[in-house]
XYZ file of C-alpha atoms in Angstrom:
732
model
C 26.770 -2.550 -70.451
C 27.079 -5.254 -67.747
C 23.290 -5.461 -67.355
C 22.774 -5.809 -71.102
C 25.363 -8.580 -71.381
C 23.976 -10.384 -68.330
C 20.452 -10.312 -69.715
C 21.543 -11.692 -73.085
C 23.625 -14.427 -71.457
C 20.623 -15.568 -69.408
C 18.496 -15.643 -72.530
C 21.156 -17.650 -74.354
C 21.542 -20.190 -71.556
C 17.904 -20.696 -70.614
C 16.080 -20.404 -73.926
C 13.597 -23.248 -74.265
C 14.089 -25.376 -77.369
C 11.479 -27.629 -78.962
C 11.763 -30.865 -80.859
C 11.102 -30.862 -84.558
C 8.407 -33.482 -84.387
C 9.413 -35.282 -87.613
C 10.780 -38.832 -87.650
C 12.298 -39.919 -90.956
C 14.886 -42.636 -91.564
C 15.991 -45.415 -93.890
C 18.398 -48.349 -93.780
C 21.731 -48.488 -95.597
C 22.187 -52.093 -96.698
C 25.551 -53.845 -96.442
C 26.732 -55.777 -99.482
C 29.876 -57.347 -100.847
C 28.818 -56.530 -104.422
C 31.019 -54.034 -106.214
C 29.306 -51.134 -107.963
C 30.803 -49.228 -110.876
C 29.692 -45.574 -110.440
C 28.871 -45.002 -114.122
C 25.498 -43.372 -113.462
C 23.521 -46.395 -114.737
C 21.540 -48.130 -111.993
C 21.856 -51.603 -113.542
C 23.362 -53.462 -110.562
C 20.869 -55.901 -108.900
C 21.707 -54.511 -105.453
C 19.849 -51.278 -106.234
C 16.556 -53.225 -106.436
C 17.224 -54.657 -102.976
C 18.337 -51.380 -101.393
C 15.776 -49.435 -99.367
C 14.423 -46.175 -100.761
C 14.946 -43.139 -98.556
C 11.406 -41.980 -99.307
C 9.595 -38.987 -100.726
C 10.931 -35.457 -101.139
C 9.112 -32.420 -99.761
C 8.842 -29.143 -101.625
C 10.934 -26.275 -100.211
C 10.118 -23.681 -102.878
C 7.658 -22.290 -103.894
C 5.817 -23.958 -100.971
C 7.146 -25.915 -98.004
C 4.055 -27.863 -96.947
C 3.422 -30.167 -99.945
C 5.239 -33.061 -101.599
C 7.555 -32.258 -104.478
C 5.859 -32.280 -107.864
C 8.754 -34.248 -109.352
C 10.107 -36.816 -106.930
C 13.634 -38.071 -106.221
C 14.542 -41.603 -105.143
C 17.768 -42.151 -103.154
C 19.154 -45.548 -102.120
C 22.438 -46.425 -100.387
C 24.578 -49.471 -99.740
C 28.011 -49.962 -98.175
C 30.773 -52.469 -98.306
C 33.850 -52.497 -96.069
C 35.452 -49.480 -97.754
C 32.874 -47.450 -99.698
C 29.481 -45.782 -99.404
C 27.524 -46.159 -102.655
C 24.645 -43.813 -103.471
C 22.121 -44.448 -106.251
C 19.825 -41.586 -107.254
C 16.873 -41.366 -109.659
C 15.718 -37.812 -110.306
C 12.391 -37.320 -112.094
C 11.980 -34.186 -114.215
C 9.538 -32.601 -116.701
C 11.990 -32.872 -119.608
C 15.598 -32.784 -120.764
C 15.982 -29.000 -120.865
C 18.474 -29.004 -117.987
C 20.422 -25.881 -117.056
C 24.131 -26.728 -116.760
C 26.252 -23.536 -116.879
C 29.623 -25.274 -116.653
C 31.442 -28.592 -116.620
C 33.827 -27.401 -113.906
C 33.870 -29.160 -110.555
C 32.592 -27.406 -107.401
C 29.842 -25.579 -109.286
C 27.476 -23.161 -107.578
C 24.154 -24.955 -106.996
C 21.703 -22.056 -107.338
C 20.233 -21.378 -110.767
C 20.919 -24.809 -112.313
C 19.784 -28.429 -112.087
C 21.558 -30.553 -109.495
C 21.169 -32.585 -106.333
C 23.220 -32.494 -103.117
C 23.441 -34.960 -100.235
C 24.589 -34.088 -96.701
C 26.071 -36.341 -94.023
C 26.305 -35.329 -90.353
C 28.631 -38.167 -89.382
C 28.956 -37.242 -85.692
C 25.203 -36.568 -85.270
C 25.857 -33.190 -83.661
C 23.934 -30.847 -85.982
C 27.007 -28.634 -86.285
C 29.210 -29.938 -89.108
C 28.522 -31.982 -92.215
C 30.033 -33.260 -95.473
C 28.242 -32.388 -98.729
C 28.492 -34.120 -102.096
C 26.641 -32.987 -105.198
C 26.150 -33.973 -108.833
C 24.213 -32.677 -111.838
C 22.615 -34.411 -114.867
C 25.913 -34.212 -116.802
C 27.834 -35.949 -114.018
C 29.700 -32.836 -112.866
C 30.598 -33.194 -109.187
C 31.111 -30.929 -106.225
C 31.937 -31.325 -102.532
C 31.769 -28.928 -99.608
C 32.114 -28.653 -95.856
C 29.259 -27.219 -93.812
C 29.981 -25.708 -90.401
C 28.204 -23.626 -87.795
C 25.007 -25.614 -88.198
C 24.516 -24.521 -91.816
C 22.476 -21.488 -90.819
C 23.956 -19.242 -93.519
C 26.412 -19.136 -96.427
C 29.377 -18.240 -94.208
C 29.515 -21.872 -93.078
C 29.488 -23.286 -96.622
C 33.027 -24.021 -97.918
C 33.511 -25.326 -101.468
C 37.325 -25.031 -101.331
C 37.494 -28.453 -99.660
C 38.648 -31.318 -101.935
C 38.424 -35.068 -101.449
C 38.649 -38.095 -103.735
C 35.414 -39.805 -104.811
C 33.778 -41.028 -108.003
C 30.423 -40.345 -109.611
C 28.557 -39.991 -112.889
C 25.075 -39.430 -114.309
C 22.922 -40.677 -117.178
C 20.011 -38.796 -118.796
C 16.787 -40.610 -119.819
C 13.333 -39.495 -120.928
C 11.602 -38.011 -117.890
C 14.449 -38.519 -115.424
C 18.182 -38.792 -114.904
C 20.121 -41.185 -112.719
C 23.345 -40.763 -110.795
C 25.739 -42.990 -108.900
C 28.309 -41.987 -106.294
C 31.102 -44.074 -104.812
C 32.464 -42.236 -101.770
C 35.315 -43.915 -99.849
C 34.529 -44.126 -96.146
C 37.988 -42.645 -95.614
C 36.607 -39.396 -97.065
C 34.530 -38.998 -93.896
C 35.342 -38.694 -90.224
C 33.136 -40.690 -87.839
C 33.194 -42.629 -84.588
C 34.310 -46.241 -84.767
C 31.356 -48.608 -84.433
C 28.853 -45.944 -85.533
C 25.404 -47.288 -86.451
C 23.757 -44.176 -87.895
C 24.436 -40.766 -89.414
C 22.096 -37.835 -89.775
C 21.186 -37.248 -93.419
C 19.635 -34.642 -95.710
C 19.357 -34.037 -99.443
C 18.201 -31.054 -101.445
C 17.550 -30.635 -105.139
C 17.145 -27.771 -107.615
C 14.786 -28.292 -110.583
C 14.930 -25.061 -112.583
C 12.710 -26.347 -115.388
C 9.699 -25.769 -113.122
C 11.379 -23.494 -110.517
C 11.004 -26.100 -107.784
C 13.439 -26.728 -104.924
C 12.838 -29.836 -102.854
C 14.308 -31.540 -99.783
C 14.258 -35.041 -98.343
C 13.713 -33.860 -94.775
C 11.186 -30.967 -94.519
C 12.737 -27.505 -94.059
C 10.728 -24.302 -93.460
C 11.343 -21.655 -96.123
C 12.489 -19.136 -93.531
C 15.450 -21.435 -92.772
C 18.532 -22.211 -94.873
C 17.984 -25.130 -97.241
C 21.184 -26.760 -95.907
C 20.493 -26.075 -92.218
C 21.718 -29.038 -90.170
C 18.792 -28.648 -87.779
C 16.573 -30.435 -90.297
C 17.887 -33.926 -90.925
C 16.697 -37.511 -90.644
C 18.648 -40.699 -89.988
C 20.433 -43.167 -92.237
C 20.822 -46.385 -90.248
C 23.623 -48.778 -91.187
C 22.693 -52.443 -91.438
C 26.265 -53.210 -90.320
C 28.058 -50.865 -87.950
C 31.011 -48.956 -89.328
C 34.515 -50.052 -88.455
C 37.692 -48.101 -87.973
C 38.450 -45.483 -90.605
C 41.687 -46.433 -92.369
C 42.500 -43.142 -94.066
C 45.697 -43.472 -96.104
C 48.622 -41.104 -95.773
C 48.273 -38.447 -98.460
C 51.248 -36.643 -99.954
C 50.623 -33.655 -102.272
C 53.910 -32.385 -103.739
C 54.097 -29.464 -106.147
C 56.580 -27.795 -108.466
C 56.073 -24.214 -109.632
C 58.118 -22.540 -112.349
C 57.611 -18.795 -111.869
C 58.726 -15.838 -113.941
C 57.796 -12.311 -112.861
C 58.781 -8.656 -113.273
C 58.132 -5.634 -111.064
C 58.229 -2.649 -113.425
C 58.328 -0.052 -110.643
C 61.731 -1.356 -109.483
C 62.686 -2.809 -112.876
C 63.465 -6.132 -111.242
C 62.405 -9.630 -112.163
C 63.328 -13.240 -111.676
C 62.701 -16.742 -112.937
C 62.747 -19.436 -110.288
C 61.661 -22.972 -109.555
C 59.807 -23.444 -106.288
C 59.020 -26.842 -104.778
C 57.130 -27.890 -101.683
C 54.061 -29.816 -100.683
C 51.456 -30.874 -98.180
C 50.773 -34.061 -96.262
C 47.519 -35.277 -94.722
C 47.661 -37.803 -91.897
C 44.613 -39.309 -90.195
C 44.785 -39.710 -86.437
C 42.099 -42.108 -85.323
C 38.624 -41.775 -86.823
C 38.078 -38.109 -86.096
C 41.321 -36.113 -86.370
C 43.337 -34.756 -89.296
C 46.969 -33.662 -89.212
C 47.866 -31.377 -92.113
C 51.501 -30.506 -92.759
C 52.713 -27.923 -95.257
C 56.293 -27.172 -96.341
C 57.114 -24.092 -98.421
C 53.476 -23.722 -99.562
C 52.547 -21.996 -102.800
C 49.144 -20.455 -103.471
C 49.711 -19.093 -106.978
C 46.883 -21.199 -108.408
C 44.285 -19.903 -105.932
C 41.528 -17.914 -107.613
C 42.235 -14.178 -107.530
C 40.183 -11.977 -105.189
C 37.486 -9.725 -106.589
C 38.430 -6.076 -106.118
C 35.885 -3.578 -104.791
C 35.230 0.125 -104.430
C 35.709 1.133 -100.792
C 34.129 4.439 -99.740
C 34.479 3.775 -96.001
C 37.235 4.442 -93.490
C 37.604 0.754 -92.690
C 39.232 -2.402 -94.008
C 37.060 -5.034 -95.741
C 37.587 -8.760 -95.095
C 37.870 -11.250 -97.953
C 37.199 -15.010 -97.807
C 39.952 -17.572 -97.297
C 40.617 -19.596 -100.465
C 43.873 -21.395 -99.592
C 43.322 -25.152 -99.298
C 45.586 -25.648 -96.263
C 43.404 -23.417 -94.069
C 40.004 -24.780 -95.174
C 39.355 -28.084 -93.352
C 37.607 -27.461 -89.994
C 38.136 -23.731 -90.528
C 35.176 -22.899 -88.267
C 37.161 -24.263 -85.302
C 39.617 -21.398 -85.752
C 37.748 -18.635 -87.553
C 34.293 -18.499 -85.953
C 35.240 -16.940 -82.614
C 33.980 -13.477 -81.743
C 32.080 -11.209 -84.098
C 32.900 -11.815 -87.741
C 32.242 -8.200 -88.732
C 33.727 -6.307 -85.785
C 35.949 -8.467 -83.602
C 37.163 -11.714 -85.127
C 40.324 -12.706 -83.175
C 41.597 -15.120 -85.849
C 41.525 -14.318 -89.554
C 43.742 -16.806 -91.403
C 44.427 -14.428 -94.300
C 46.679 -12.417 -91.938
C 49.198 -15.265 -92.158
C 51.467 -14.683 -95.132
C 50.887 -10.907 -95.130
C 53.342 -8.435 -93.555
C 54.022 -4.696 -93.413
C 57.293 -3.599 -95.025
C 59.537 -0.670 -94.085
C 57.456 1.686 -96.266
C 54.231 0.746 -94.487
C 52.858 -1.308 -97.408
C 51.060 -4.627 -96.995
C 53.065 -7.245 -98.901
C 53.145 -11.018 -99.236
C 55.479 -12.779 -96.835
C 56.862 -16.290 -97.358
C 55.433 -19.121 -95.263
C 58.209 -21.561 -94.371
C 55.865 -24.300 -93.209
C 53.367 -25.342 -90.607
C 51.068 -27.932 -89.098
C 47.339 -28.034 -88.524
C 45.682 -30.610 -86.256
C 41.890 -30.516 -86.206
C 38.829 -32.667 -85.691
C 36.842 -34.640 -83.132
C 38.407 -36.083 -79.996
C 35.089 -37.683 -78.979
C 31.376 -37.201 -79.655
C 31.270 -33.819 -77.937
C 34.785 -32.344 -78.003
C 36.632 -30.835 -80.988
C 40.281 -29.764 -81.026
C 42.126 -27.387 -83.303
C 45.855 -26.618 -83.204
C 47.620 -24.512 -85.826
C 51.264 -23.480 -85.964
C 52.720 -21.591 -88.940
C 56.209 -20.123 -89.317
C 56.713 -17.154 -91.646
C 60.071 -16.105 -93.054
C 62.374 -13.154 -92.503
C 62.985 -10.525 -95.203
C 65.860 -8.229 -94.247
C 65.615 -6.055 -97.362
C 62.031 -5.081 -96.549
C 62.577 -5.134 -92.744
C 60.120 -7.975 -92.166
C 60.723 -10.198 -89.150
C 60.131 -13.926 -88.867
C 57.016 -14.804 -86.869
C 55.583 -17.918 -85.307
C 51.774 -17.934 -85.532
C 49.953 -20.330 -83.236
C 46.344 -20.970 -82.266
C 44.825 -23.571 -79.952
C 41.042 -24.034 -79.989
C 38.722 -26.352 -78.045
C 34.985 -26.682 -78.614
C 32.649 -28.680 -76.360
C 29.101 -29.500 -77.447
C 26.340 -28.619 -74.968
C 22.584 -29.199 -75.177
C 21.311 -30.312 -78.603
C 23.291 -28.144 -81.067
C 25.071 -25.501 -78.966
C 28.713 -25.393 -77.901
C 31.267 -23.627 -75.723
C 34.618 -22.757 -77.272
C 37.967 -21.701 -75.829
C 41.004 -20.388 -77.730
C 44.543 -19.157 -77.224
C 46.413 -17.227 -79.953
C 50.118 -16.392 -79.891
C 52.047 -14.407 -82.502
C 55.704 -14.180 -81.542
C 58.730 -12.678 -83.275
C 61.878 -14.728 -83.899
C 65.314 -13.188 -84.145
C 66.803 -9.976 -82.760
C 66.821 -7.542 -85.662
C 67.374 -3.819 -85.174
C 64.059 -3.003 -86.830
C 62.096 -5.320 -84.513
C 60.502 -3.125 -81.854
C 60.206 -4.464 -78.273
C 56.487 -3.619 -78.112
C 55.913 -5.807 -81.193
C 57.711 -8.842 -79.770
C 54.502 -10.791 -79.201
C 50.719 -10.573 -79.242
C 48.564 -13.034 -77.308
C 44.807 -13.349 -77.181
C 42.698 -15.643 -75.036
C 38.935 -15.997 -75.073
C 35.773 -18.009 -74.568
C 32.610 -18.160 -76.695
C 29.188 -19.655 -76.107
C 27.291 -20.424 -79.332
C 23.570 -21.057 -79.087
C 21.728 -22.985 -81.771
C 18.376 -24.451 -80.816
C 17.269 -27.847 -82.034
C 14.772 -26.349 -84.478
C 17.107 -23.476 -85.478
C 14.570 -20.877 -84.333
C 17.003 -19.429 -81.778
C 20.563 -18.422 -82.648
C 22.975 -16.523 -80.443
C 26.460 -15.942 -79.171
C 28.210 -14.567 -76.101
C 31.964 -14.005 -76.051
C 34.730 -12.436 -73.998
C 38.311 -12.013 -75.272
C 41.449 -10.402 -73.830
C 44.745 -9.513 -75.497
C 48.262 -9.198 -74.083
C 51.222 -7.253 -75.487
C 54.618 -6.400 -73.942
C 54.026 -3.876 -71.159
C 50.277 -3.760 -71.883
C 48.265 -6.232 -69.850
C 45.482 -4.124 -68.253
C 42.098 -3.880 -69.970
C 42.367 -4.888 -73.626
C 38.954 -6.569 -73.780
C 36.619 -7.502 -76.594
C 33.117 -8.423 -75.422
C 29.951 -9.180 -77.315
C 26.561 -10.840 -77.235
C 23.830 -11.396 -79.775
C 20.530 -13.221 -79.899
C 18.155 -13.893 -82.767
C 14.787 -15.572 -83.251
C 13.724 -16.660 -86.734
C 10.180 -17.876 -87.437
C 8.031 -18.040 -90.544
C 6.573 -14.556 -90.081
C 9.011 -12.745 -87.807
C 12.779 -12.519 -87.618
C 14.346 -10.486 -84.800
C 18.044 -10.071 -84.060
C 19.958 -7.990 -81.495
C 23.702 -7.504 -81.125
C 26.004 -5.588 -78.765
C 29.799 -5.289 -79.107
C 32.454 -3.632 -76.948
C 36.037 -3.402 -78.251
C 38.531 -1.739 -75.924
C 40.867 0.878 -77.431
C 43.913 -1.280 -76.595
C 42.502 -4.646 -77.668
C 44.849 -6.062 -80.316
C 44.794 -9.286 -82.280
C 47.574 -9.327 -84.881
C 46.076 -12.467 -86.447
C 42.505 -11.181 -86.296
C 40.150 -8.919 -88.181
C 39.285 -5.916 -86.011
C 37.653 -3.179 -88.105
C 37.904 -0.529 -85.412
C 38.684 -0.185 -81.706
C 37.287 1.884 -78.860
C 33.680 1.185 -79.799
C 30.466 0.166 -78.145
C 28.061 -0.902 -80.886
C 24.405 -1.853 -80.754
C 22.462 -3.384 -83.649
C 18.812 -4.353 -83.993
C 16.998 -6.020 -86.893
C 13.250 -6.682 -87.150
C 11.812 -8.392 -90.237
C 8.131 -9.188 -90.927
C 7.389 -11.634 -93.754
C 4.079 -12.194 -95.569
C 3.214 -15.346 -97.550
C 0.411 -14.826 -100.107
C -1.845 -17.837 -100.666
C -1.873 -17.279 -104.432
C -0.466 -15.062 -107.142
C 3.027 -14.497 -108.545
C 4.600 -13.345 -105.242
C 6.119 -16.073 -103.098
C 6.780 -13.802 -100.116
C 7.304 -10.137 -99.329
C 8.368 -8.350 -96.199
C 9.472 -5.211 -94.453
C 12.722 -4.912 -92.481
C 14.033 -2.316 -90.067
C 17.751 -2.519 -89.361
C 19.712 -0.086 -87.211
C 23.317 0.134 -86.030
C 24.577 2.717 -83.545
C 28.220 3.129 -82.468
C 29.618 5.066 -79.493
C 33.215 5.839 -78.390
C 33.759 4.850 -74.726
C 36.908 6.986 -74.359
C 34.972 10.070 -75.525
C 32.333 9.732 -72.779
C 30.333 7.420 -75.053
C 29.925 10.033 -77.739
C 27.820 8.743 -80.636
C 30.110 8.501 -83.665
C 28.044 6.567 -86.222
C 24.576 5.336 -86.924
C 22.813 3.696 -89.857
C 19.044 3.250 -89.917
C 17.708 1.250 -92.850
C 14.098 0.557 -93.829
C 13.471 -1.788 -96.763
C 10.669 -3.698 -98.454
C 11.567 -6.776 -100.523
C 9.668 -9.131 -102.819
C 10.540 -12.703 -103.835
C 8.621 -13.943 -106.864
C 7.642 -17.511 -107.743
C 9.649 -17.194 -110.951
C 12.735 -16.774 -108.681
C 13.251 -13.096 -109.455
C 13.595 -10.596 -106.591
C 13.310 -6.837 -106.170
C 13.199 -4.320 -103.328
C 13.118 -0.698 -102.246
C 14.954 0.902 -99.363
C 15.696 4.071 -97.442
C 18.615 4.751 -95.125
C 19.713 7.531 -92.813
C 23.401 7.725 -91.871
C 25.272 9.755 -89.303
C 29.069 10.015 -89.056
C 31.222 11.952 -86.628
C 34.657 12.181 -88.227
C 37.405 12.202 -85.627
C 40.060 12.689 -88.288
C 40.050 14.223 -91.780
C 38.854 11.780 -94.450
C 38.634 11.641 -98.239
C 36.005 9.086 -99.383
C 37.233 9.325 -102.992
C 40.854 8.379 -102.117
C 42.085 11.073 -104.506
C 45.838 11.550 -104.223
C 46.760 14.972 -102.801
C 43.132 16.049 -102.335
C 41.847 18.188 -99.461
C 40.118 15.898 -96.977
C 36.796 16.484 -95.291
C 37.506 18.141 -91.927
C 37.556 16.032 -88.793
C 35.886 16.710 -85.448
C 32.628 17.349 -87.310
C 29.192 15.740 -87.758
C 27.808 14.570 -91.118
C 24.247 13.378 -91.695
C 22.963 12.025 -95.022
C 20.018 10.101 -96.509
C 19.784 7.601 -99.375
C 17.085 5.763 -101.319
C 17.839 2.603 -103.276
C 16.290 0.031 -105.595
C 17.463 -3.507 -106.385
C 16.428 -6.248 -108.823
C 17.623 -9.775 -109.615
C 16.330 -11.945 -112.432
C 16.088 -15.737 -112.319
C 19.710 -16.937 -112.334
C 18.693 -19.928 -114.490
C 17.923 -17.713 -117.475
C 20.266 -17.905 -120.463
C 20.824 -14.192 -119.950
C 20.601 -13.334 -116.240
C 21.158 -9.983 -114.617
C 20.937 -8.203 -111.312
C 21.582 -4.697 -110.121
C 20.976 -2.016 -107.580
C 21.043 1.754 -107.645
C 21.024 4.436 -104.949
C 20.897 8.198 -104.832
C 21.089 10.706 -102.023
C 23.297 12.940 -99.938
C 26.804 11.878 -98.943
C 28.740 13.646 -96.168
C 28.501 17.332 -97.242
C 27.702 16.496 -100.881
C 25.801 13.907 -102.917
C 26.298 10.433 -104.345
C 24.760 8.394 -107.133
C 25.643 4.699 -107.364
C 24.744 1.983 -109.848
C 25.929 -1.605 -109.794
C 25.074 -4.446 -112.159
C 26.048 -8.009 -113.001
C 25.196 -9.562 -116.362
C 25.685 -13.234 -117.221
C 25.335 -15.059 -120.536
C 25.315 -18.851 -120.516
C 26.241 -20.864 -123.613
C 25.854 -24.193 -121.927
C 27.641 -26.201 -120.946
C 30.929 -24.892 -122.300
C 30.945 -21.090 -122.020
C 29.916 -18.609 -119.336
C 30.394 -14.861 -119.867
C 29.815 -12.280 -117.151
C 30.280 -8.567 -116.633
C 30.268 -6.640 -113.350
C 29.982 -2.854 -113.472
C 30.058 -0.536 -110.444
C 29.787 3.241 -110.860
C 29.890 5.863 -108.098
C 29.490 9.557 -108.812
C 30.560 11.539 -105.746
C 29.950 15.285 -105.807
C 31.431 17.311 -102.947
C 31.548 21.123 -102.707
C 34.815 22.929 -103.420
C 37.564 22.644 -102.317
C 36.880 18.963 -101.601
C 37.334 16.373 -104.366
C 34.545 15.013 -106.535
C 35.025 11.795 -108.457
C 33.569 9.379 -110.986
C 34.668 5.975 -109.741
C 34.442 2.998 -112.083
C 34.932 -0.668 -111.371
C 34.503 -2.890 -114.441
C 35.119 -6.648 -114.263
C 34.446 -8.896 -117.285
C 34.998 -12.633 -116.820
C 35.196 -15.460 -119.357
C 34.902 -19.093 -118.273
C 35.305 -21.966 -120.715
C 35.109 -25.635 -119.752
C 36.507 -27.710 -122.590
C 35.687 -30.899 -120.696
C 35.194 -32.127 -117.120
C 38.960 -31.979 -116.654
C 40.133 -28.901 -118.635
C 39.019 -25.412 -117.561
C 40.068 -21.929 -118.601
C 39.004 -18.682 -116.963
C 40.058 -15.077 -117.436
C 39.134 -12.182 -115.167
C 39.857 -8.560 -116.045
C 39.415 -5.947 -113.304
C 39.580 -2.206 -113.967
C 39.404 0.259 -111.051
C 40.329 3.912 -111.386
C 40.087 4.305 -107.583
C 42.929 1.776 -107.230
C 44.679 3.019 -110.401
C 44.865 -0.569 -111.629
C 43.927 -2.726 -114.582
C 44.455 -6.341 -113.604
C 44.333 -9.448 -115.793
C 44.264 -12.941 -114.308
C 44.069 -15.877 -116.711
C 44.148 -19.448 -115.451
C 44.213 -22.724 -117.390
C 43.687 -25.894 -115.332
C 44.061 -29.499 -116.464
C 42.960 -32.104 -113.911
C 44.945 -35.006 -115.341
C 44.266 -37.325 -112.377
C 41.978 -37.214 -109.314
C 42.766 -33.970 -107.425
C 46.022 -33.657 -109.410
C 46.404 -30.598 -111.615
C 48.567 -28.718 -114.059
C 48.047 -24.937 -113.880
C 49.187 -22.133 -116.136
C 48.445 -18.808 -114.426
C 49.134 -15.426 -116.051
C 48.869 -12.129 -114.135
C 49.316 -8.635 -115.547
C 48.743 -5.272 -113.844
C 48.779 -1.776 -115.350
C 48.441 1.719 -113.917
C 45.333 3.157 -115.597
C 46.036 6.873 -115.252
C 49.285 6.723 -117.230
C 48.614 3.241 -118.642
C 51.966 1.716 -117.935
C 52.812 -1.789 -116.703
C 53.226 -2.354 -112.947
C 53.688 -6.094 -112.396
C 53.582 -9.213 -114.569
C 53.986 -12.912 -113.809
C 53.421 -16.347 -115.278
C 53.290 -19.600 -113.333
C 53.511 -23.199 -114.498
C 52.483 -25.299 -111.509
C 52.105 -29.059 -111.167
C 50.443 -30.722 -108.162
C 49.920 -34.433 -107.612
C 47.709 -36.115 -105.007
C 49.330 -39.370 -103.898
C 47.746 -41.822 -101.429
C 50.193 -44.146 -99.680
């Protein structure tokens, strides 16, 4: 183990990185002229502003100019960055699925612009707009190498609109400089823009990006040079109060209440690079409900964070360790507790603070402190949850991070056990990201401390990947000690040594309907150190995938799985069923097929199906998603997941269904209604979540949220609630 880790560390530290070899920049003019962002480029200053230059095609090719070009120009005054955009197109048949803000960019017409304000290739601000003037904003972290660093939950005030003409559309953005964080006196930012044109299935970028890399990778950016250097950011104090009138009923206990809850958040800028967020009695009733899933494994599944308070600079806190196996901080743990019956329940958050951002060009700081409440009836203690994180940039786009986590119990209740008094975790990570994004890697070492348990308790890991046009290779090793504990983390399992290897070979045909196709071998093997490194699991997957020029995709795959069950297990989760015996080996094989149509189609669909053996029986699975677009007002979708598990007697067999229809209606750019129904017989639940949102002022909303849950086996109500929530964003 030590030799493997040492070798990977040396590779991470001494990998040679190469310059991109592309020099692209433009000047942002300074003007005292005021621009009304109505989407019409009729102000004289736009004729004087410098064009950013041509766009390069990203798809279906990445070595030619875009067939339909985009012209971007920018100017600033003392308070605002203005962006003027002219987007040429083959016609007016634009695909606009919705008028709701923060739309998903894939499968519709839109353009996005990215600003790396600290020129570090690690974090960026994104703003987007479509031909109908619908806006979106996002934060990009971790260098933008994959979707995990793309956060659309971030909100900030800015203005923008669009105007459609014959053969093109125009857009204007007015983004307050206070919406960004940057160094005082800055003279340039790194810049990128990407555009989706679904009328001809073309994706294009301002700065060239190889197709094997993410279209929003921060490794591929040019420069926007300010004619006048930027001054001090004067971000106003922001107060966001809320009032929530809630009525609910728990039918299992035949109890309900109607109550008025008030609280709010505050955002305070500290210098040009730091944010201080304060929350008092927060309420997350308006947050979009999680999608439920069928779980046939022995392990917990992580779900993304959607709560606004935890979003800004979230990578500073949440990107330590291995996201799948050993993440020491998982913010969704805060506000969740275990009651006296062993159930996971929501726990009130009294309040907290969150300080995060840049101290200087190379150093980032994150400090979070949240206090949760006590619930004597359910035997839940009050906890203080704290994390300190520091991240120092090294080389071109790499960094070294340090963290300290402390979860500590308050009070002296009889049900508070001494061994649960506190949990502390300390660790260090090195994150490699080469200048051209070809090399990616990580090395980390973490240690936990509990009362009377300070020896061992390690979590160690290292991974290294190389991604080029034709080959992609990735290796990963993880060691989690049996006593390593992070109460605020996501640790799927302990006492493991895991090794993973992925090799992918891509082919790029010179002509024909196929854009690329490739074969991938992916294997994961897990051993138990305390059982003399006995092999307990392996998965070996071989797949062949095709991406077509019409943006459809399909693939075939084969997998071989091995499981050594230490303890009895029922994959169907059937109440009272006889479990598969533990201390026994199981080996099974599966074949699968997947297909996805072009998401821009009026009726789009995707699905996958697999069949094969499963433990000591068999399994057939089929999953599909179907979407109908009645643009731009209505979007209908249906998700269906079916698993037929057949096990020999006396073990349980099951037909597991998960059916999730969704209706989204956007009455205007400020009034949205969505309803999600989720039926799962594995969870014995039929859930209905209906949410009406009226954005009556910038980032200020009125929500009506209705939730209803039924047991499906007996079809009787379980829990019902309705919320009327008002939030208001006030700048002082």
